[in-house]
Amino acid sequence: MLLSPRLPELNQRDRFIKRAAASRMIYAVSGEEGLGRVPSQRHRGREVTLLWTNRKAAERWADVIARQPQIKVITLDALLCEVLPALSRLNRLAGPDWGSDPIEPELDAADLAERLKREIVDGFVERVAASRKVYMLEDTSGPALLVSAAQSGRLLLPCWSDRAFAEARIGGPWADMMSVEVPLQSFAHKTLRWLEDRGWLVGPDHMVGPDAIEIAPAVLGSRFKV
């Protein structure tokens, strides 16, 4: 069982989450034995994999925690869908933005993943509420849809709060698609209701991978005032 973190550790955790979600990437140190890690200060026999939102901080720790170290850029997609699930399987903890404090935060990887997902949805809502626009991918057949990773019998509509996020996904099966701008009012009153009527899901600021965010349209719609 993890010990309850102190207030400074909570603040450090929350800053890491906000920065990682905003920049959509973090940094780690990769060495001969994988991602750099240290023995837990609190839990005998467990290790803490160190992650940073600032490249220079990762560089300062590189020679301390790895042999033949290299700075590894980890996208938010890879963090949520690959790195954190792997840490959970290996029973390792995550150490966000470690510095020189005597006791640094040590987080359960699954808990960190869930907090990051909530921050991603919050960020999506904030950006869309400010711009009054949502972006999707479409071709002549209609919008891009995916089979839900969590519920294989349901479809999922990916959408994004930034055109660049949407266009970054053009390629492969979606090579002929184009990004389209949907006014928030139309998205909330038409698109989300269309999904709800079919029992489908929505993926705000959708990422590639089995642990991408999937929520009910009504839940997302309730966050907007339109």
PDB file of C-alpha atoms in Angstrom:
ATOM      1  CA  MET A   1       0.000   0.000   0.000  1.00  0.00           C
ATOM      2  CA  LEU A   2       1.354   3.442  -0.945  1.00  0.00           C
ATOM      3  CA  LEU A   3       1.847   5.982   1.821  1.00  0.00           C
ATOM      4  CA  SER A   4      -0.152   9.196   1.611  1.00  0.00           C
ATOM      5  CA  PRO A   5       1.948  11.897  -0.087  1.00  0.00           C
ATOM      6  CA  ARG A   6       2.745  15.223   1.547  1.00  0.00           C
ATOM      7  CA  LEU A   7       1.284  18.491   0.223  1.00  0.00           C
ATOM      8  CA  PRO A   8       4.506  19.482  -1.648  1.00  0.00           C
ATOM      9  CA  GLU A   9       4.489  16.082  -3.344  1.00  0.00           C
ATOM     10  CA  LEU A  10       0.861  16.535  -4.363  1.00  0.00           C
ATOM     11  CA  ASN A  11       1.662  19.945  -5.805  1.00  0.00           C
ATOM     12  CA  GLN A  12       4.597  18.491  -7.720  1.00  0.00           C
ATOM     13  CA  ARG A  13       2.397  15.687  -9.052  1.00  0.00           C
ATOM     14  CA  ASP A  14      -0.283  18.116 -10.188  1.00  0.00           C
ATOM     15  CA  ARG A  15       2.243  20.410 -11.902  1.00  0.00           C
ATOM     16  CA  PHE A  16       3.706  17.425 -13.748  1.00  0.00           C
ATOM     17  CA  ILE A  17       0.256  16.359 -14.933  1.00  0.00           C
ATOM     18  CA  LYS A  18      -0.675  19.826 -16.199  1.00  0.00           C
ATOM     19  CA  ARG A  19       2.658  20.313 -17.993  1.00  0.00           C
ATOM     20  CA  ALA A  20       2.646  16.853 -19.543  1.00  0.00           C
ATOM     21  CA  ALA A  21      -0.922  17.233 -20.814  1.00  0.00           C
ATOM     22  CA  ALA A  22      -0.232  20.721 -22.207  1.00  0.00           C
ATOM     23  CA  SER A  23       3.034  19.857 -23.988  1.00  0.00           C
ATOM     24  CA  ARG A  24       1.914  16.340 -24.983  1.00  0.00           C
ATOM     25  CA  MET A  25       5.359  14.966 -24.215  1.00  0.00           C
ATOM     26  CA  ILE A  26       7.714  14.188 -21.354  1.00  0.00           C
ATOM     27  CA  TYR A  27      11.354  13.130 -20.984  1.00  0.00           C
ATOM     28  CA  ALA A  28      13.030  10.092 -19.506  1.00  0.00           C
ATOM     29  CA  VAL A  29      16.554   8.717 -19.428  1.00  0.00           C
ATOM     30  CA  SER A  30      17.163   5.551 -21.412  1.00  0.00           C
ATOM     31  CA  GLY A  31      20.192   3.387 -20.659  1.00  0.00           C
ATOM     32  CA  GLU A  32      21.493  -0.153 -20.959  1.00  0.00           C
ATOM     33  CA  GLU A  33      18.753  -1.477 -18.653  1.00  0.00           C
ATOM     34  CA  GLY A  34      15.823   0.469 -20.065  1.00  0.00           C
ATOM     35  CA  LEU A  35      14.317   3.633 -18.640  1.00  0.00           C
ATOM     36  CA  GLY A  36      16.301   5.101 -15.762  1.00  0.00           C
ATOM     37  CA  ARG A  37      15.060   4.191 -12.314  1.00  0.00           C
ATOM     38  CA  VAL A  38      16.110   4.274  -8.683  1.00  0.00           C
ATOM     39  CA  PRO A  39      15.195   2.243  -5.579  1.00  0.00           C
ATOM     40  CA  SER A  40      12.045   3.455  -3.877  1.00  0.00           C
ATOM     41  CA  GLN A  41      12.643   5.595  -0.788  1.00  0.00           C
ATOM     42  CA  ARG A  42       9.502   4.210   0.813  1.00  0.00           C
ATOM     43  CA  HIS A  43       8.811   0.711  -0.457  1.00  0.00           C
ATOM     44  CA  ARG A  44      11.461  -1.941  -0.009  1.00  0.00           C
ATOM     45  CA  GLY A  45      12.105  -3.951  -3.138  1.00  0.00           C
ATOM     46  CA  ARG A  46      10.324  -1.595  -5.519  1.00  0.00           C
ATOM     47  CA  GLU A  47      11.812   0.763  -8.095  1.00  0.00           C
ATOM     48  CA  VAL A  48      10.797   4.218  -9.296  1.00  0.00           C
ATOM     49  CA  THR A  49      11.073   5.146 -12.984  1.00  0.00           C
ATOM     50  CA  LEU A  50      11.890   8.836 -13.264  1.00  0.00           C
ATOM     51  CA  LEU A  51      10.017  11.113 -15.668  1.00  0.00           C
ATOM     52  CA  TRP A  52      10.349  14.842 -16.325  1.00  0.00           C
ATOM     53  CA  THR A  53       8.500  17.597 -18.125  1.00  0.00           C
ATOM     54  CA  ASN A  54      11.756  19.563 -18.524  1.00  0.00           C
ATOM     55  CA  ARG A  55      14.561  18.195 -20.700  1.00  0.00           C
ATOM     56  CA  LYS A  56      17.322  19.933 -18.751  1.00  0.00           C
ATOM     57  CA  ALA A  57      16.179  18.266 -15.531  1.00  0.00           C
ATOM     58  CA  ALA A  58      16.367  14.874 -17.249  1.00  0.00           C
ATOM     59  CA  GLU A  59      19.861  15.703 -18.508  1.00  0.00           C
ATOM     60  CA  ARG A  60      21.028  16.553 -14.978  1.00  0.00           C
ATOM     61  CA  TRP A  61      19.993  13.115 -13.744  1.00  0.00           C
ATOM     62  CA  ALA A  62      21.124  11.116 -16.775  1.00  0.00           C
ATOM     63  CA  ASP A  63      24.552   9.983 -15.553  1.00  0.00           C
ATOM     64  CA  VAL A  64      23.185   9.224 -12.080  1.00  0.00           C
ATOM     65  CA  ILE A  65      20.483   6.758 -13.054  1.00  0.00           C
ATOM     66  CA  ALA A  66      21.685   5.025 -16.215  1.00  0.00           C
ATOM     67  CA  ARG A  67      24.730   3.630 -17.965  1.00  0.00           C
ATOM     68  CA  GLN A  68      25.260   4.925 -21.498  1.00  0.00           C
ATOM     69  CA  PRO A  69      22.365   7.348 -20.944  1.00  0.00           C
ATOM     70  CA  GLN A  70      20.337   8.997 -23.649  1.00  0.00           C
ATOM     71  CA  ILE A  71      17.463  11.417 -23.252  1.00  0.00           C
ATOM     72  CA  LYS A  72      14.274   9.833 -24.522  1.00  0.00           C
ATOM     73  CA  VAL A  73      11.318  11.930 -25.648  1.00  0.00           C
ATOM     74  CA  ILE A  74       8.051  10.179 -24.799  1.00  0.00           C
ATOM     75  CA  THR A  75       4.858  11.417 -26.392  1.00  0.00           C
ATOM     76  CA  LEU A  76       1.731  11.648 -24.273  1.00  0.00           C
ATOM     77  CA  ASP A  77       0.228   8.853 -26.382  1.00  0.00           C
ATOM     78  CA  ALA A  78       3.160   6.558 -25.603  1.00  0.00           C
ATOM     79  CA  LEU A  79       3.191   7.531 -21.934  1.00  0.00           C
ATOM     80  CA  LEU A  80      -0.459   6.600 -21.455  1.00  0.00           C
ATOM     81  CA  CYS A  81      -0.678   3.617 -23.759  1.00  0.00           C
ATOM     82  CA  GLU A  82       2.760   2.032 -23.364  1.00  0.00           C
ATOM     83  CA  VAL A  83       4.994   3.351 -20.579  1.00  0.00           C
ATOM     84  CA  LEU A  84       2.588   3.598 -17.635  1.00  0.00           C
ATOM     85  CA  PRO A  85       0.878   0.242 -18.365  1.00  0.00           C
ATOM     86  CA  ALA A  86       4.346  -1.351 -18.542  1.00  0.00           C
ATOM     87  CA  LEU A  87       5.291   0.154 -15.170  1.00  0.00           C
ATOM     88  CA  SER A  88       2.121  -1.295 -13.669  1.00  0.00           C
ATOM     89  CA  ARG A  89       2.931  -4.755 -15.032  1.00  0.00           C
ATOM     90  CA  LEU A  90       6.459  -4.538 -13.608  1.00  0.00           C
ATOM     91  CA  ASN A  91       5.175  -3.266 -10.243  1.00  0.00           C
ATOM     92  CA  ARG A  92       7.241  -0.099 -10.614  1.00  0.00           C
ATOM     93  CA  LEU A  93       6.319   3.376  -9.470  1.00  0.00           C
ATOM     94  CA  ALA A  94       6.546   6.644 -11.415  1.00  0.00           C
ATOM     95  CA  GLY A  95       8.659   9.541 -10.152  1.00  0.00           C
ATOM     96  CA  PRO A  96       7.418  12.798 -11.705  1.00  0.00           C
ATOM     97  CA  ASP A  97       9.841  15.730 -12.048  1.00  0.00           C
ATOM     98  CA  TRP A  98      12.320  14.490  -9.468  1.00  0.00           C
ATOM     99  CA  GLY A  99      14.786  17.074  -8.217  1.00  0.00           C
ATOM    100  CA  SER A 100      16.937  17.303  -5.086  1.00  0.00           C
ATOM    101  CA  ASP A 101      14.350  17.113  -2.289  1.00  0.00           C
ATOM    102  CA  PRO A 102      15.052  14.533   0.434  1.00  0.00           C
ATOM    103  CA  ILE A 103      11.782  12.774  -0.353  1.00  0.00           C
ATOM    104  CA  GLU A 104      10.360  12.916  -3.864  1.00  0.00           C
ATOM    105  CA  PRO A 105       6.891  11.812  -5.060  1.00  0.00           C
ATOM    106  CA  GLU A 106       6.426   8.156  -5.921  1.00  0.00           C
ATOM    107  CA  LEU A 107       3.172   7.503  -7.761  1.00  0.00           C
ATOM    108  CA  ASP A 108       1.222   4.418  -8.689  1.00  0.00           C
ATOM    109  CA  ALA A 109       1.424   4.274 -12.490  1.00  0.00           C
ATOM    110  CA  ALA A 110      -2.263   3.450 -12.982  1.00  0.00           C
ATOM    111  CA  ASP A 111      -3.306   6.343 -10.748  1.00  0.00           C
ATOM    112  CA  LEU A 112      -1.035   8.714 -12.667  1.00  0.00           C
ATOM    113  CA  ALA A 113      -2.565   7.519 -15.945  1.00  0.00           C
ATOM    114  CA  GLU A 114      -6.101   8.186 -14.717  1.00  0.00           C
ATOM    115  CA  ARG A 115      -5.158  11.664 -13.497  1.00  0.00           C
ATOM    116  CA  LEU A 116      -3.532  12.447 -16.835  1.00  0.00           C
ATOM    117  CA  LYS A 117      -6.666  11.352 -18.682  1.00  0.00           C
ATOM    118  CA  ARG A 118      -8.817  13.630 -16.545  1.00  0.00           C
ATOM    119  CA  GLU A 119      -6.450  16.518 -17.246  1.00  0.00           C
ATOM    120  CA  ILE A 120      -6.584  15.804 -20.993  1.00  0.00           C
ATOM    121  CA  VAL A 121     -10.386  15.952 -20.954  1.00  0.00           C
ATOM    122  CA  ASP A 122     -10.302  19.126 -18.833  1.00  0.00           C
ATOM    123  CA  GLY A 123      -7.844  20.706 -21.266  1.00  0.00           C
ATOM    124  CA  PHE A 124      -9.978  19.686 -24.240  1.00  0.00           C
ATOM    125  CA  VAL A 125     -13.046  21.277 -22.669  1.00  0.00           C
ATOM    126  CA  GLU A 126     -11.189  24.483 -21.784  1.00  0.00           C
ATOM    127  CA  ARG A 127      -9.720  24.935 -25.269  1.00  0.00           C
ATOM    128  CA  VAL A 128     -12.969  24.151 -27.052  1.00  0.00           C
ATOM    129  CA  ALA A 129     -14.950  26.430 -24.730  1.00  0.00           C
ATOM    130  CA  ALA A 130     -12.514  29.241 -25.541  1.00  0.00           C
ATOM    131  CA  SER A 131     -12.289  28.693 -29.322  1.00  0.00           C
ATOM    132  CA  ARG A 132     -15.886  27.442 -29.804  1.00  0.00           C
ATOM    133  CA  LYS A 133     -14.484  24.915 -32.312  1.00  0.00           C
ATOM    134  CA  VAL A 134     -13.922  21.162 -32.467  1.00  0.00           C
ATOM    135  CA  TYR A 135     -11.903  19.369 -35.137  1.00  0.00           C
ATOM    136  CA  MET A 136     -12.625  15.982 -36.712  1.00  0.00           C
ATOM    137  CA  LEU A 137     -11.356  14.021 -39.706  1.00  0.00           C
ATOM    138  CA  GLU A 138     -13.704  13.330 -42.606  1.00  0.00           C
ATOM    139  CA  ASP A 139     -13.791  12.047 -46.167  1.00  0.00           C
ATOM    140  CA  THR A 140     -16.623  11.678 -48.644  1.00  0.00           C
ATOM    141  CA  SER A 141     -18.013   8.753 -46.621  1.00  0.00           C
ATOM    142  CA  GLY A 142     -18.292  10.736 -43.397  1.00  0.00           C
ATOM    143  CA  PRO A 143     -16.288  11.195 -40.215  1.00  0.00           C
ATOM    144  CA  ALA A 144     -13.385   9.005 -39.138  1.00  0.00           C
ATOM    145  CA  LEU A 145     -14.588   6.314 -36.742  1.00  0.00           C
ATOM    146  CA  LEU A 146     -12.824   3.630 -34.751  1.00  0.00           C
ATOM    147  CA  VAL A 147     -13.867   0.462 -32.989  1.00  0.00           C
ATOM    148  CA  SER A 148     -13.776   1.068 -29.244  1.00  0.00           C
ATOM    149  CA  ALA A 149     -10.739  -0.506 -27.591  1.00  0.00           C
ATOM    150  CA  ALA A 150     -12.681  -0.991 -24.363  1.00  0.00           C
ATOM    151  CA  GLN A 151     -16.000  -2.150 -25.850  1.00  0.00           C
ATOM    152  CA  SER A 152     -15.473  -3.920 -29.145  1.00  0.00           C
ATOM    153  CA  GLY A 153     -19.149  -3.785 -30.085  1.00  0.00           C
ATOM    154  CA  ARG A 154     -19.252   0.021 -30.112  1.00  0.00           C
ATOM    155  CA  LEU A 155     -17.795   2.674 -32.394  1.00  0.00           C
ATOM    156  CA  LEU A 156     -15.862   5.731 -31.315  1.00  0.00           C
ATOM    157  CA  LEU A 157     -15.640   9.209 -32.833  1.00  0.00           C
ATOM    158  CA  PRO A 158     -12.180  10.755 -32.309  1.00  0.00           C
ATOM    159  CA  CYS A 159     -12.108  14.552 -32.092  1.00  0.00           C
ATOM    160  CA  TRP A 160      -9.587  17.201 -31.183  1.00  0.00           C
ATOM    161  CA  SER A 161      -9.368  20.670 -29.684  1.00  0.00           C
ATOM    162  CA  ASP A 162      -6.676  21.828 -32.117  1.00  0.00           C
ATOM    163  CA  ARG A 163      -6.493  21.440 -35.897  1.00  0.00           C
ATOM    164  CA  ALA A 164      -2.819  20.441 -35.630  1.00  0.00           C
ATOM    165  CA  PHE A 165      -3.734  17.542 -33.319  1.00  0.00           C
ATOM    166  CA  ALA A 166      -6.273  16.317 -35.876  1.00  0.00           C
ATOM    167  CA  GLU A 167      -3.990  16.697 -38.891  1.00  0.00           C
ATOM    168  CA  ALA A 168      -1.206  14.823 -37.103  1.00  0.00           C
ATOM    169  CA  ARG A 169      -3.426  11.730 -37.419  1.00  0.00           C
ATOM    170  CA  ILE A 170      -3.826  11.929 -41.192  1.00  0.00           C
ATOM    171  CA  GLY A 171      -2.091   8.904 -42.668  1.00  0.00           C
ATOM    172  CA  GLY A 172      -2.441   5.165 -43.098  1.00  0.00           C
ATOM    173  CA  PRO A 173      -6.151   4.264 -43.362  1.00  0.00           C
ATOM    174  CA  TRP A 174      -6.920   7.956 -42.889  1.00  0.00           C
ATOM    175  CA  ALA A 175      -4.506   9.202 -45.569  1.00  0.00           C
ATOM    176  CA  ASP A 176      -7.294  10.638 -47.725  1.00  0.00           C
ATOM    177  CA  MET A 177      -9.112  12.370 -44.913  1.00  0.00           C
ATOM    178  CA  MET A 178      -9.204  16.086 -44.209  1.00  0.00           C
ATOM    179  CA  SER A 179      -9.577  17.978 -40.968  1.00  0.00           C
ATOM    180  CA  VAL A 180     -12.916  19.745 -40.599  1.00  0.00           C
ATOM    181  CA  GLU A 181     -13.858  22.488 -38.178  1.00  0.00           C
ATOM    182  CA  VAL A 182     -17.150  22.010 -36.355  1.00  0.00           C
ATOM    183  CA  PRO A 183     -18.694  24.887 -34.374  1.00  0.00           C
ATOM    184  CA  LEU A 184     -19.145  23.977 -30.736  1.00  0.00           C
ATOM    185  CA  GLN A 185     -22.905  24.475 -30.852  1.00  0.00           C
ATOM    186  CA  SER A 186     -23.258  22.048 -33.746  1.00  0.00           C
ATOM    187  CA  PHE A 187     -20.891  19.569 -32.092  1.00  0.00           C
ATOM    188  CA  ALA A 188     -22.782  19.657 -28.793  1.00  0.00           C
ATOM    189  CA  HIS A 189     -26.327  19.635 -30.164  1.00  0.00           C
ATOM    190  CA  LYS A 190     -25.929  17.520 -33.293  1.00  0.00           C
ATOM    191  CA  THR A 191     -22.739  15.443 -33.312  1.00  0.00           C
ATOM    192  CA  LEU A 192     -22.865  14.281 -29.714  1.00  0.00           C
ATOM    193  CA  ARG A 193     -26.587  13.552 -29.934  1.00  0.00           C
ATOM    194  CA  TRP A 194     -26.001  11.588 -33.142  1.00  0.00           C
ATOM    195  CA  LEU A 195     -23.434   9.466 -31.285  1.00  0.00           C
ATOM    196  CA  GLU A 196     -25.707   9.085 -28.269  1.00  0.00           C
ATOM    197  CA  ASP A 197     -28.598   7.848 -30.422  1.00  0.00           C
ATOM    198  CA  ARG A 198     -26.379   5.091 -31.833  1.00  0.00           C
ATOM    199  CA  GLY A 199     -24.820   4.108 -28.519  1.00  0.00           C
ATOM    200  CA  TRP A 200     -21.380   5.162 -29.725  1.00  0.00           C
ATOM    201  CA  LEU A 201     -18.560   6.835 -27.801  1.00  0.00           C
ATOM    202  CA  VAL A 202     -16.410   9.942 -28.223  1.00  0.00           C
ATOM    203  CA  GLY A 203     -12.651  10.302 -27.817  1.00  0.00           C
ATOM    204  CA  PRO A 204     -11.667  13.892 -26.937  1.00  0.00           C
ATOM    205  CA  ASP A 205      -8.128  14.758 -28.085  1.00  0.00           C
ATOM    206  CA  HIS A 206      -7.890  11.135 -29.126  1.00  0.00           C
ATOM    207  CA  MET A 207      -4.553   9.344 -28.980  1.00  0.00           C
ATOM    208  CA  VAL A 208      -3.311   6.119 -30.527  1.00  0.00           C
ATOM    209  CA  GLY A 209      -3.380   3.070 -28.280  1.00  0.00           C
ATOM    210  CA  PRO A 210      -5.559   0.733 -26.247  1.00  0.00           C
ATOM    211  CA  ASP A 211      -5.709   3.079 -23.240  1.00  0.00           C
ATOM    212  CA  ALA A 212      -6.930   6.132 -25.158  1.00  0.00           C
ATOM    213  CA  ILE A 213      -9.772   8.121 -23.627  1.00  0.00           C
ATOM    214  CA  GLU A 214     -13.298   6.915 -24.444  1.00  0.00           C
ATOM    215  CA  ILE A 215     -16.337   8.517 -22.821  1.00  0.00           C
ATOM    216  CA  ALA A 216     -20.070   8.722 -23.318  1.00  0.00           C
ATOM    217  CA  PRO A 217     -21.203  11.651 -25.509  1.00  0.00           C
ATOM    218  CA  ALA A 218     -23.608  12.861 -22.826  1.00  0.00           C
ATOM    219  CA  VAL A 219     -20.783  13.065 -20.293  1.00  0.00           C
ATOM    220  CA  LEU A 220     -18.694  15.246 -22.592  1.00  0.00           C
ATOM    221  CA  GLY A 221     -21.694  17.322 -23.649  1.00  0.00           C
ATOM    222  CA  SER A 222     -22.531  18.110 -20.028  1.00  0.00           C
ATOM    223  CA  ARG A 223     -19.228  19.965 -19.740  1.00  0.00           C
ATOM    224  CA  PHE A 224     -20.183  22.622 -22.301  1.00  0.00           C
ATOM    225  CA  LYS A 225     -22.469  25.603 -21.841  1.00  0.00           C
ATOM    226  CA  VAL A 226     -24.080  26.105 -25.240  1.00  0.00           C
TER     227      VAL A 226
END
